[in-house]
Amino acid sequence: MSHEPNTQTDGIPKFGKLLIVLFLAVVFCGALTWIMGTYFPDFPRF
């Protein structure tokens, strides 16, 4: 039962996936904000 030492490269795939998910979330929020501003400009004042 030998354990290999963890290297710093073990966390890179998880970090890459997290970075992609965060980027997609920012793009989605930006698109949603643009859509709400374009198609529903008086949304709070209905």
Short mmCIF file of N, CA, C and O in Angstrom, two decimals:
data_model
loop_
_atom_site.label_atom_id
_atom_site.label_comp_id
_atom_site.label_asym_id
_atom_site.label_seq_id
_atom_site.Cartn_x
_atom_site.Cartn_y
_atom_site.Cartn_z
N MET A 1 0.83 -1.18 0.00
CA MET A 1 0.00 0.00 0.00
C MET A 1 0.88 1.25 0.00
O MET A 1 1.07 1.89 1.01
N SER A 2 1.41 1.55 -1.13
CA SER A 2 2.25 2.73 -1.23
C SER A 2 1.43 3.87 -1.82
O SER A 2 0.65 3.69 -2.75
N HIS A 3 1.60 5.02 -1.26
CA HIS A 3 0.91 6.22 -1.75
C HIS A 3 1.91 7.07 -2.51
O HIS A 3 2.98 7.38 -2.00
N GLU A 4 1.54 7.45 -3.71
CA GLU A 4 2.40 8.35 -4.47
C GLU A 4 2.15 9.77 -3.98
O GLU A 4 1.01 10.14 -3.69
N PRO A 5 3.17 10.55 -3.88
CA PRO A 5 2.96 11.94 -3.42
C PRO A 5 2.16 12.74 -4.44
O PRO A 5 2.32 12.58 -5.65
N ASN A 6 1.27 13.56 -3.93
CA ASN A 6 0.45 14.41 -4.81
C ASN A 6 1.32 15.54 -5.35
O ASN A 6 2.09 16.13 -4.62
N THR A 7 1.16 15.79 -6.62
CA THR A 7 1.89 16.90 -7.22
C THR A 7 0.94 18.06 -7.45
O THR A 7 -0.28 17.91 -7.32
N GLN A 8 1.46 19.20 -7.83
CA GLN A 8 0.62 20.36 -8.06
C GLN A 8 -0.23 20.20 -9.31
O GLN A 8 -1.24 20.86 -9.45
N THR A 9 0.16 19.33 -10.22
CA THR A 9 -0.60 19.17 -11.47
C THR A 9 -1.88 18.38 -11.26
O THR A 9 -2.71 18.34 -12.15
N ASP A 10 -2.10 17.79 -10.08
CA ASP A 10 -3.32 17.03 -9.84
C ASP A 10 -4.56 17.93 -9.82
O ASP A 10 -5.64 17.51 -10.17
N GLY A 11 -4.43 19.16 -9.38
CA GLY A 11 -5.58 20.05 -9.27
C GLY A 11 -5.89 20.84 -10.52
O GLY A 11 -6.90 21.51 -10.59
N ILE A 12 -5.06 20.76 -11.53
CA ILE A 12 -5.26 21.59 -12.72
C ILE A 12 -6.52 21.21 -13.51
O ILE A 12 -7.27 22.09 -13.88
N PRO A 13 -6.84 19.93 -13.74
CA PRO A 13 -8.08 19.66 -14.48
C PRO A 13 -9.33 20.16 -13.75
O PRO A 13 -10.22 20.70 -14.37
N LYS A 14 -9.38 20.01 -12.43
CA LYS A 14 -10.52 20.50 -11.68
C LYS A 14 -10.60 22.02 -11.78
O LYS A 14 -11.67 22.59 -11.93
N PHE A 15 -9.45 22.69 -11.69
CA PHE A 15 -9.43 24.14 -11.78
C PHE A 15 -9.86 24.60 -13.16
O PHE A 15 -10.59 25.58 -13.30
N GLY A 16 -9.44 23.88 -14.19
CA GLY A 16 -9.83 24.23 -15.55
C GLY A 16 -11.33 24.10 -15.76
O GLY A 16 -11.96 24.97 -16.37
N LYS A 17 -11.92 23.03 -15.23
CA LYS A 17 -13.37 22.86 -15.34
C LYS A 17 -14.10 23.95 -14.57
O LYS A 17 -15.10 24.49 -15.05
N LEU A 18 -13.60 24.28 -13.40
CA LEU A 18 -14.22 25.33 -12.61
C LEU A 18 -14.14 26.67 -13.33
O LEU A 18 -15.10 27.44 -13.35
N LEU A 19 -13.00 26.94 -13.93
CA LEU A 19 -12.83 28.20 -14.67
C LEU A 19 -13.79 28.27 -15.84
O LEU A 19 -14.39 29.32 -16.10
N ILE A 20 -13.98 27.18 -16.56
CA ILE A 20 -14.92 27.15 -17.68
C ILE A 20 -16.34 27.37 -17.20
O ILE A 20 -17.10 28.15 -17.79
N VAL A 21 -16.72 26.73 -16.11
CA VAL A 21 -18.08 26.88 -15.57
C VAL A 21 -18.31 28.31 -15.12
O VAL A 21 -19.37 28.90 -15.38
N LEU A 22 -17.32 28.91 -14.45
CA LEU A 22 -17.47 30.29 -14.00
C LEU A 22 -17.57 31.25 -15.19
O LEU A 22 -18.37 32.19 -15.18
N PHE A 23 -16.77 31.00 -16.23
CA PHE A 23 -16.83 31.84 -17.43
C PHE A 23 -18.21 31.73 -18.09
O PHE A 23 -18.80 32.73 -18.49
N LEU A 24 -18.73 30.51 -18.19
CA LEU A 24 -20.06 30.33 -18.79
C LEU A 24 -21.14 30.99 -17.95
O LEU A 24 -22.10 31.54 -18.49
N ALA A 25 -21.00 30.96 -16.63
CA ALA A 25 -21.98 31.62 -15.76
C ALA A 25 -21.96 33.13 -15.97
O ALA A 25 -23.01 33.78 -16.01
N VAL A 26 -20.77 33.71 -16.12
CA VAL A 26 -20.66 35.16 -16.36
C VAL A 26 -21.27 35.51 -17.71
O VAL A 26 -22.00 36.50 -17.84
N VAL A 27 -21.01 34.71 -18.73
CA VAL A 27 -21.57 34.95 -20.06
C VAL A 27 -23.10 34.84 -20.02
O VAL A 27 -23.81 35.67 -20.59
N PHE A 28 -23.60 33.84 -19.30
CA PHE A 28 -25.05 33.65 -19.19
C PHE A 28 -25.69 34.84 -18.48
O PHE A 28 -26.72 35.36 -18.92
N CYS A 29 -25.09 35.31 -17.39
CA CYS A 29 -25.64 36.45 -16.66
C CYS A 29 -25.59 37.72 -17.52
O CYS A 29 -26.52 38.52 -17.49
N GLY A 30 -24.52 37.90 -18.28
CA GLY A 30 -24.43 39.04 -19.17
C GLY A 30 -25.49 39.00 -20.26
O GLY A 30 -26.12 40.01 -20.56
N ALA A 31 -25.70 37.82 -20.83
CA ALA A 31 -26.72 37.67 -21.87
C ALA A 31 -28.12 37.90 -21.29
O ALA A 31 -28.97 38.55 -21.93
N LEU A 32 -28.37 37.39 -20.11
CA LEU A 32 -29.67 37.58 -19.47
C LEU A 32 -29.92 39.05 -19.17
O LEU A 32 -31.03 39.57 -19.38
N THR A 33 -28.88 39.75 -18.71
CA THR A 33 -29.00 41.18 -18.44
C THR A 33 -29.28 41.94 -19.73
O THR A 33 -30.14 42.85 -19.76
N TRP A 34 -28.59 41.60 -20.81
CA TRP A 34 -28.82 42.27 -22.09
C TRP A 34 -30.24 42.01 -22.60
O TRP A 34 -30.92 42.92 -23.06
N ILE A 35 -30.71 40.76 -22.49
CA ILE A 35 -32.06 40.43 -22.94
C ILE A 35 -33.11 41.19 -22.13
O ILE A 35 -34.05 41.75 -22.67
N MET A 36 -32.94 41.22 -20.81
CA MET A 36 -33.91 41.94 -19.97
C MET A 36 -33.89 43.44 -20.28
O MET A 36 -34.94 44.08 -20.30
N GLY A 37 -32.71 44.00 -20.51
CA GLY A 37 -32.63 45.43 -20.82
C GLY A 37 -33.18 45.77 -22.18
O GLY A 37 -33.72 46.86 -22.40
N THR A 38 -33.07 44.84 -23.13
CA THR A 38 -33.52 45.10 -24.49
C THR A 38 -35.02 44.89 -24.65
O THR A 38 -35.72 45.73 -25.20
N TYR A 39 -35.52 43.78 -24.15
CA TYR A 39 -36.91 43.42 -24.40
C TYR A 39 -37.86 43.84 -23.28
O TYR A 39 -39.06 43.89 -23.48
N PHE A 40 -37.34 44.11 -22.10
CA PHE A 40 -38.18 44.52 -20.98
C PHE A 40 -37.57 45.75 -20.31
O PHE A 40 -37.15 45.70 -19.17
N PRO A 41 -37.50 46.90 -21.03
CA PRO A 41 -36.81 48.06 -20.45
C PRO A 41 -37.52 48.64 -19.23
O PRO A 41 -36.89 49.26 -18.40
N ASP A 42 -38.84 48.46 -19.11
CA ASP A 42 -39.58 48.99 -17.97
C ASP A 42 -39.97 47.89 -16.99
O ASP A 42 -41.02 47.96 -16.36
N PHE A 43 -39.15 46.89 -16.86
CA PHE A 43 -39.51 45.73 -16.05
C PHE A 43 -39.86 46.07 -14.60
O PHE A 43 -40.89 45.62 -14.12
N PRO A 44 -39.08 46.88 -13.87
CA PRO A 44 -39.47 47.13 -12.48
C PRO A 44 -40.74 47.97 -12.33
O PRO A 44 -41.35 47.99 -11.29
N ARG A 45 -41.14 48.67 -13.40
CA ARG A 45 -42.25 49.61 -13.30
C ARG A 45 -43.55 49.08 -13.90
O ARG A 45 -44.39 49.84 -14.31
N PHE A 46 -43.72 47.77 -13.97
CA PHE A 46 -44.97 47.22 -14.54
C PHE A 46 -46.14 47.53 -13.65
O PHE A 46 -46.13 47.48 -12.50
#
